[in-house]
Coordinates of C-alpha atoms and ligand atoms in Angstrom, one line a residue:
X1 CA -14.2 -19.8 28.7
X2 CA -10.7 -18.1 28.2
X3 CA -10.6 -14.6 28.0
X4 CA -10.5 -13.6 24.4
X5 CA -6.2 -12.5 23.6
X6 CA -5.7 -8.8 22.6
X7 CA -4.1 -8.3 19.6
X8 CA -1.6 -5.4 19.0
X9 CA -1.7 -5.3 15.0
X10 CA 1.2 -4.2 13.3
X11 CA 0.0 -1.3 10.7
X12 CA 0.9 -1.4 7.3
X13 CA 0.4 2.0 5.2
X14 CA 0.1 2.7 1.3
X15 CA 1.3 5.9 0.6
X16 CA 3.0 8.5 -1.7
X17 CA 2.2 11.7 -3.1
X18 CA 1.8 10.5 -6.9
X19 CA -2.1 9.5 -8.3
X20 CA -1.8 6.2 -9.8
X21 CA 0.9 4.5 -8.9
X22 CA -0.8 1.6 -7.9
X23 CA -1.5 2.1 -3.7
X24 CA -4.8 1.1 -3.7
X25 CA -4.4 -2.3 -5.8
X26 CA -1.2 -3.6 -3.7
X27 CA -3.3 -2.5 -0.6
X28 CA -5.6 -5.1 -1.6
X29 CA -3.2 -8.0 -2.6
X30 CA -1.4 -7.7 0.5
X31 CA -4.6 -7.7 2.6
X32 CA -6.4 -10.8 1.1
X33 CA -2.8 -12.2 0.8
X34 CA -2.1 -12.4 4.6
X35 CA -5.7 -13.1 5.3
X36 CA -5.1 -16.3 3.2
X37 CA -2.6 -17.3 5.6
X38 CA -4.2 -17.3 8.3
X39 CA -4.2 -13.6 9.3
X40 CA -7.3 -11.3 10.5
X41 CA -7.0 -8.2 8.8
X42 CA -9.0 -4.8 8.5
X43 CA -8.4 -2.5 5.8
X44 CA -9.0 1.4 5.8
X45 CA -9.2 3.8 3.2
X46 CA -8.4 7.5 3.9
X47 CA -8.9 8.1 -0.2
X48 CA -12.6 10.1 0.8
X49 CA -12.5 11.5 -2.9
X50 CA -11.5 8.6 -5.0
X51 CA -12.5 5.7 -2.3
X52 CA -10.9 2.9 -4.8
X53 CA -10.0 0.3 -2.3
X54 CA -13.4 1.3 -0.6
X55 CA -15.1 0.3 -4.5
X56 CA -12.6 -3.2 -4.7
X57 CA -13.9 -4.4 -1.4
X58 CA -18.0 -3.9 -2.7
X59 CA -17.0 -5.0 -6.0
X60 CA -15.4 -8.1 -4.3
X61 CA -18.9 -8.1 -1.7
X62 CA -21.2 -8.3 -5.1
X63 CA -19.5 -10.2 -6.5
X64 CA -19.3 -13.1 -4.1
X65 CA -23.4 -12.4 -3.2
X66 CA -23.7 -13.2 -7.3
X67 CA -21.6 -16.0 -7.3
X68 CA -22.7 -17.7 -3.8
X69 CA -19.1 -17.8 -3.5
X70 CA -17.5 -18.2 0.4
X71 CA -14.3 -16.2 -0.2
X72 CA -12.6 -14.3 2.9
X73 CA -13.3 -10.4 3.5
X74 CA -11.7 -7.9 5.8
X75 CA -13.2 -5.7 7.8
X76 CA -13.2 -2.8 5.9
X77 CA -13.3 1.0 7.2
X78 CA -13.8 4.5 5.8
X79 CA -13.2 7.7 7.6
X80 CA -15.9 9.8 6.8
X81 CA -15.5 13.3 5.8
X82 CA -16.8 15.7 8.4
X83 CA -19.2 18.9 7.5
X84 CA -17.2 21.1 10.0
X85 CA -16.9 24.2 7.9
X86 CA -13.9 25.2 9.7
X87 CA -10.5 23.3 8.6
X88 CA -8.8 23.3 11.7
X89 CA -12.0 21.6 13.2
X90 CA -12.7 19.5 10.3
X91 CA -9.3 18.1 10.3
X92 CA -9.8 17.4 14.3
X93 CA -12.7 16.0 13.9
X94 CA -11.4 13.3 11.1
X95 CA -8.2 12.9 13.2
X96 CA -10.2 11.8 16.0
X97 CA -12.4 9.3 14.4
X98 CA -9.2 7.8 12.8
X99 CA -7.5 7.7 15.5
X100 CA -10.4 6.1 17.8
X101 CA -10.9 3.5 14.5
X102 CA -7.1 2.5 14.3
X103 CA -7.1 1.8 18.3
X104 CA -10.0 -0.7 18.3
X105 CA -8.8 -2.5 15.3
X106 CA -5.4 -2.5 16.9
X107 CA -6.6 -4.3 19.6
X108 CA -8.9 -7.0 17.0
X109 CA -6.5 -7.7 14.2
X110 CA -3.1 -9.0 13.2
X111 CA -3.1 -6.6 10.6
X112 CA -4.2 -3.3 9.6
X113 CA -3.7 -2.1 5.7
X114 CA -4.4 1.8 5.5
X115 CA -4.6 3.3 1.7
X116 CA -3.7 6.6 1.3
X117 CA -4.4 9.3 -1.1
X118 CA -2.4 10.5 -3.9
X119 CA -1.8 13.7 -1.7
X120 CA -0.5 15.3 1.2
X121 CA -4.0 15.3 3.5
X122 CA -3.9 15.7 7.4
X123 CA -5.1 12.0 7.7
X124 CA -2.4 10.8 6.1
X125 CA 0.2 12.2 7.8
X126 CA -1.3 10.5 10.7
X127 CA -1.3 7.0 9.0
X128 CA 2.4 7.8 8.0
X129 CA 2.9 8.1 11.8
X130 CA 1.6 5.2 12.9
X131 CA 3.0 2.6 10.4
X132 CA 5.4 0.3 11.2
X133 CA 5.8 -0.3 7.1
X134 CA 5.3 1.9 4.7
X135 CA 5.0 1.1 1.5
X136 CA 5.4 3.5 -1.8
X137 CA 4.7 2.3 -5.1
X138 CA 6.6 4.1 -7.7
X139 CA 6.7 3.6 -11.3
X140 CA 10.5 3.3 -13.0
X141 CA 10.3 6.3 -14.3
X142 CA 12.5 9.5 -13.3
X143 CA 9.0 11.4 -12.9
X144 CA 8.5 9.2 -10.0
X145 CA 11.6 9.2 -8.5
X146 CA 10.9 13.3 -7.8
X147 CA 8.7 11.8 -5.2
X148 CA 11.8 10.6 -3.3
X149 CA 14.2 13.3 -4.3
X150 CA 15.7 14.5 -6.9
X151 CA 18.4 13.0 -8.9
X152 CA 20.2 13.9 -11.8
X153 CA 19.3 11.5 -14.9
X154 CA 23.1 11.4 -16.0
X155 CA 25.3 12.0 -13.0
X156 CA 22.8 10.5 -10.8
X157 CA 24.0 13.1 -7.9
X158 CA 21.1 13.7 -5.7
X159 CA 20.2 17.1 -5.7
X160 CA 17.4 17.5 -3.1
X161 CA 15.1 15.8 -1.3
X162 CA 11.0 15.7 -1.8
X163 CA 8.8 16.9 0.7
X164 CA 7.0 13.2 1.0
X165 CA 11.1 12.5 2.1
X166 CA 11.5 14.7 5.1
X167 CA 7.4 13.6 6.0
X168 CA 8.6 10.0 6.5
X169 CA 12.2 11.5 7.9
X170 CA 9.5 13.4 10.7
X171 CA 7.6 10.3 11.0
X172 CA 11.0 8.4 11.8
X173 CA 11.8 11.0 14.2
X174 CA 9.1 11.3 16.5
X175 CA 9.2 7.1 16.5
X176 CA 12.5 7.3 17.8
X177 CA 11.6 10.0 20.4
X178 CA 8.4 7.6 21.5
X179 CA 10.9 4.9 22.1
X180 CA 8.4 3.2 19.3
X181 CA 10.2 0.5 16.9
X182 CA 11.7 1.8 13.6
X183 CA 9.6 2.4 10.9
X184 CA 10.1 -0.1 7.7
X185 CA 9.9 2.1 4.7
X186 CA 9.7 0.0 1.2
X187 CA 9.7 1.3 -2.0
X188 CA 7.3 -0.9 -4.3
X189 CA 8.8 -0.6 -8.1
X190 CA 5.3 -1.0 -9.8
X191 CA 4.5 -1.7 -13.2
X192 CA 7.9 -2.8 -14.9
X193 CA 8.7 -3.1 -18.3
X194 CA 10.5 -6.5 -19.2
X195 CA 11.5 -4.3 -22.6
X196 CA 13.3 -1.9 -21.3
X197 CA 16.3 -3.2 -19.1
X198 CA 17.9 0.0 -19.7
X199 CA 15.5 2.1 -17.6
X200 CA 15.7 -0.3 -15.2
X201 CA 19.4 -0.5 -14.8
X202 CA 19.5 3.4 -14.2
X203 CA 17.1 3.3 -11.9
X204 CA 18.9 0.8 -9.8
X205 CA 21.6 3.8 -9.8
X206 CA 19.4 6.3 -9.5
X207 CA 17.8 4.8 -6.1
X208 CA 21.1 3.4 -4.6
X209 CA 22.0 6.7 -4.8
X210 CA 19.0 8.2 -2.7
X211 CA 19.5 5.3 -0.2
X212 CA 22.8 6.5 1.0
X213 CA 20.3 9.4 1.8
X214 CA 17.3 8.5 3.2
X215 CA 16.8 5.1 4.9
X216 CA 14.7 3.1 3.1
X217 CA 15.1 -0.7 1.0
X218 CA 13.1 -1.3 -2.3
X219 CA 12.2 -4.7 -3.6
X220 CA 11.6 -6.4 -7.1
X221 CA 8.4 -5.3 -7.6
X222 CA 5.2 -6.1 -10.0
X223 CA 5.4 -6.1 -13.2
X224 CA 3.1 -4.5 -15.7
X225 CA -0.1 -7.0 -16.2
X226 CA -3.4 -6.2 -17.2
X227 CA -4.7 -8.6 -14.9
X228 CA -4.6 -5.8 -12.6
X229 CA -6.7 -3.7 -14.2
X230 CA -9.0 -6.8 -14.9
X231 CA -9.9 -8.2 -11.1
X232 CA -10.8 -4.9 -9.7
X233 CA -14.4 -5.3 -11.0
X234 CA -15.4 -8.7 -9.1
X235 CA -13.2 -7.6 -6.3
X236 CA -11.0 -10.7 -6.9
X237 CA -7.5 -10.6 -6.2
X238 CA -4.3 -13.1 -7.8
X239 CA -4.9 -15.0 -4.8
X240 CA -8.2 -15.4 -5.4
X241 CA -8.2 -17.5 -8.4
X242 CA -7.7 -21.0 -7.6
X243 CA -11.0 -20.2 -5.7
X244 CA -13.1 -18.9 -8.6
X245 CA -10.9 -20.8 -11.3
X246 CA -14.2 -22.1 -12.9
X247 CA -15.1 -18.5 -13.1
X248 CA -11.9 -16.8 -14.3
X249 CA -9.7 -19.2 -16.1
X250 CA -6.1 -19.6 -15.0
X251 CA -3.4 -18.2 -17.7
X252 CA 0.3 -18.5 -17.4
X253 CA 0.3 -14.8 -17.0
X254 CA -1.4 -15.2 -14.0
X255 CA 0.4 -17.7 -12.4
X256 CA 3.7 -15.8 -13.1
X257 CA 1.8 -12.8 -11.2
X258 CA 0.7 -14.4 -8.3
X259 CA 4.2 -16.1 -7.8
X260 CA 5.3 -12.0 -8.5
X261 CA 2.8 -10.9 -5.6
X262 CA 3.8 -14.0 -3.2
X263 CA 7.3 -12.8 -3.3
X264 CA 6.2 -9.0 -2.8
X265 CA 4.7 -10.6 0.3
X266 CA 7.8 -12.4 1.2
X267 CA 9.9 -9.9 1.0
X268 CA 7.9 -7.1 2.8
X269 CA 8.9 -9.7 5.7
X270 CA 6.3 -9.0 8.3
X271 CA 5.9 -10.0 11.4
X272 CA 4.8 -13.8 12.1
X273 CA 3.7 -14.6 8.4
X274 CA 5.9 -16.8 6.4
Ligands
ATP1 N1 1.3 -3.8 -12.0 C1 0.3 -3.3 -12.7 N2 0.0 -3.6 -14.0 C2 -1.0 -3.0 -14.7 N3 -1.9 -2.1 -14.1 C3 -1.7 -1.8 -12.9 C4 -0.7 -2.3 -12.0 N4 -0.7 -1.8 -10.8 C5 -1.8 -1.0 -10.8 N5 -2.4 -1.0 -12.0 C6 -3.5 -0.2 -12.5 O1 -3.2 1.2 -12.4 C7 -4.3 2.0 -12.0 C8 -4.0 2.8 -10.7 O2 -3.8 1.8 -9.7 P1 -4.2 2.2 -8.2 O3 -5.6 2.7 -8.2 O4 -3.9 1.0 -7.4 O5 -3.2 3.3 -7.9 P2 -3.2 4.4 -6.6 O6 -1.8 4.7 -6.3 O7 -4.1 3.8 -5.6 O8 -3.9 5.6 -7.3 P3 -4.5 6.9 -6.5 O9 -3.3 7.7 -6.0 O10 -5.3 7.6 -7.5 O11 -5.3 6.4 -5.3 C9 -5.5 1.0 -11.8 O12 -6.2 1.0 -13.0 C10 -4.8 -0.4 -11.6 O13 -5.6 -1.5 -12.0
MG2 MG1 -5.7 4.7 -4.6

């Protein structure tokens, strides 16, 4: 028999420094999304206290036991939180069995989709620095835009940049000095409003203007859809549906969301995935 190929997955991270902004549900779309064509993919969620991607994937487990449904899972992975009571030696310890986790599923998957939390921790900083895209969700609001830098709502001069700015600007740095290749930073507008083209249109100034100063590229984005809110329950993502579609019915609201998610997937414009 031929001897099995090593992979060398390309890592995908989900991160800011906001709650909410909707990390933990695009981390799932993407990952059933590229498992769906054709991809093996494991997920990882370094969210110990919230663990929401962690709840999707047994929500999406139960649900398929209930249902006797055949639908595709990835291997899913938690760090856990060590009892060192030390910090320095707690934050080793997690490091360690992160970083052992991330090298074996390097060497098993095409993919690897790491969720962050909605805060600076020591883990993720070291999923920042190993992505080779990182994607922030951020909702179009100037509130949001703070986590990039900040920029003055009427003159639209940047004034300074965030500290989750000069974190990726590290994380670019040390790729560099590893001879590693560039890291892919996308900004995921999450959640818009079709009302209120406005916002929108000074937010397209607002981020054009941080891009002359931080490298990164942001992309049309989700719009806001309680469907979102709804599939987390059974696990189920939009690409999900024609599966189940004599369990959930089909609306036009969905099929406008999915063809919104297949773009997002498009457009991230990942490695060997069409
Ligand atoms: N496009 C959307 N339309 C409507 N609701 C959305 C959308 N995206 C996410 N949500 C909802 O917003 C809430 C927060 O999303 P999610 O948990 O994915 O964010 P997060 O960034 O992972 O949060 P945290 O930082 O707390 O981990 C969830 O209830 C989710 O269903
Ligand atoms: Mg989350």
């Amino acid at each position: 028999m031929p001897a099995k190929k090593r992979k060398n997955a390309y890592v995908i991270v989900l991160g800011n420094e906001k709650g909410g902004t909707g990390k933990s549900t695009t981390a799932m779309h993407i990952a059933i999304s590229l498992m769906k064509k054709g991809a093996t993919v494991s997920t990882v969620d370094l969210d110990s206290r919230q663990q929401t991607l962690n709840r999707y994937i047994s929500n999406r487990i139960n649900y398929a036991e209930k249902e006797k449904l055949t639908i595709g899972m990835p291997g899913h992975h938690v760090i856990h939180q060590s009892n060192k009571p030390v910090l320095p030696e707690k934050h080793n310890d997690e490091a360690e069995e992160f970083t052992d986790l991330t090298q074996e599923l390097r060497r098993e998957n095409d993919f690897i989709v790491i969720d962050c939390p909605g805060n600076d921790t020591s883990l993720a900083r070291l999923a920042h620095s190993l992505a080779n895209t990182l994607i922030t969700p951020m909702n179009d609001s100037f509130i949001d835009l703070d986590l990039l830098g900040h920029v003055d709502p009427e003159t639209f001069k940047v004034e300074k940049l965030s500290f989750y700015s000069q974190l990726v600007w590290e994380c670019r740095k040390n790729r560099a000095a590893a001879n590693k290749p560039a890291l892919d930073w996308v900004i995921l507008r999450n959640r818009l409003s079709t009302t209120h083209a406005k916002n929108k249109k000074r937010m397209d100034e607002a981020l054009k203007q941080l891009q002359n100063r931080i490298a990164f590229r942001y992309i049309s984005g989700l719009s806001e859809r309680v469907i979102y809110r709804e599939l987390f329950p059974q696990g189920l993502t939009l690409m999900d549906l024609k599966d189940v579609n004599k369990k959930v019915k089909m609306s036009m609201s969905h099929i406008a969301a999915r063809h919104e998610m297949r773009r997002l997937l498009s457009e991230l414009k990942l490695p060997n995935i069409d």
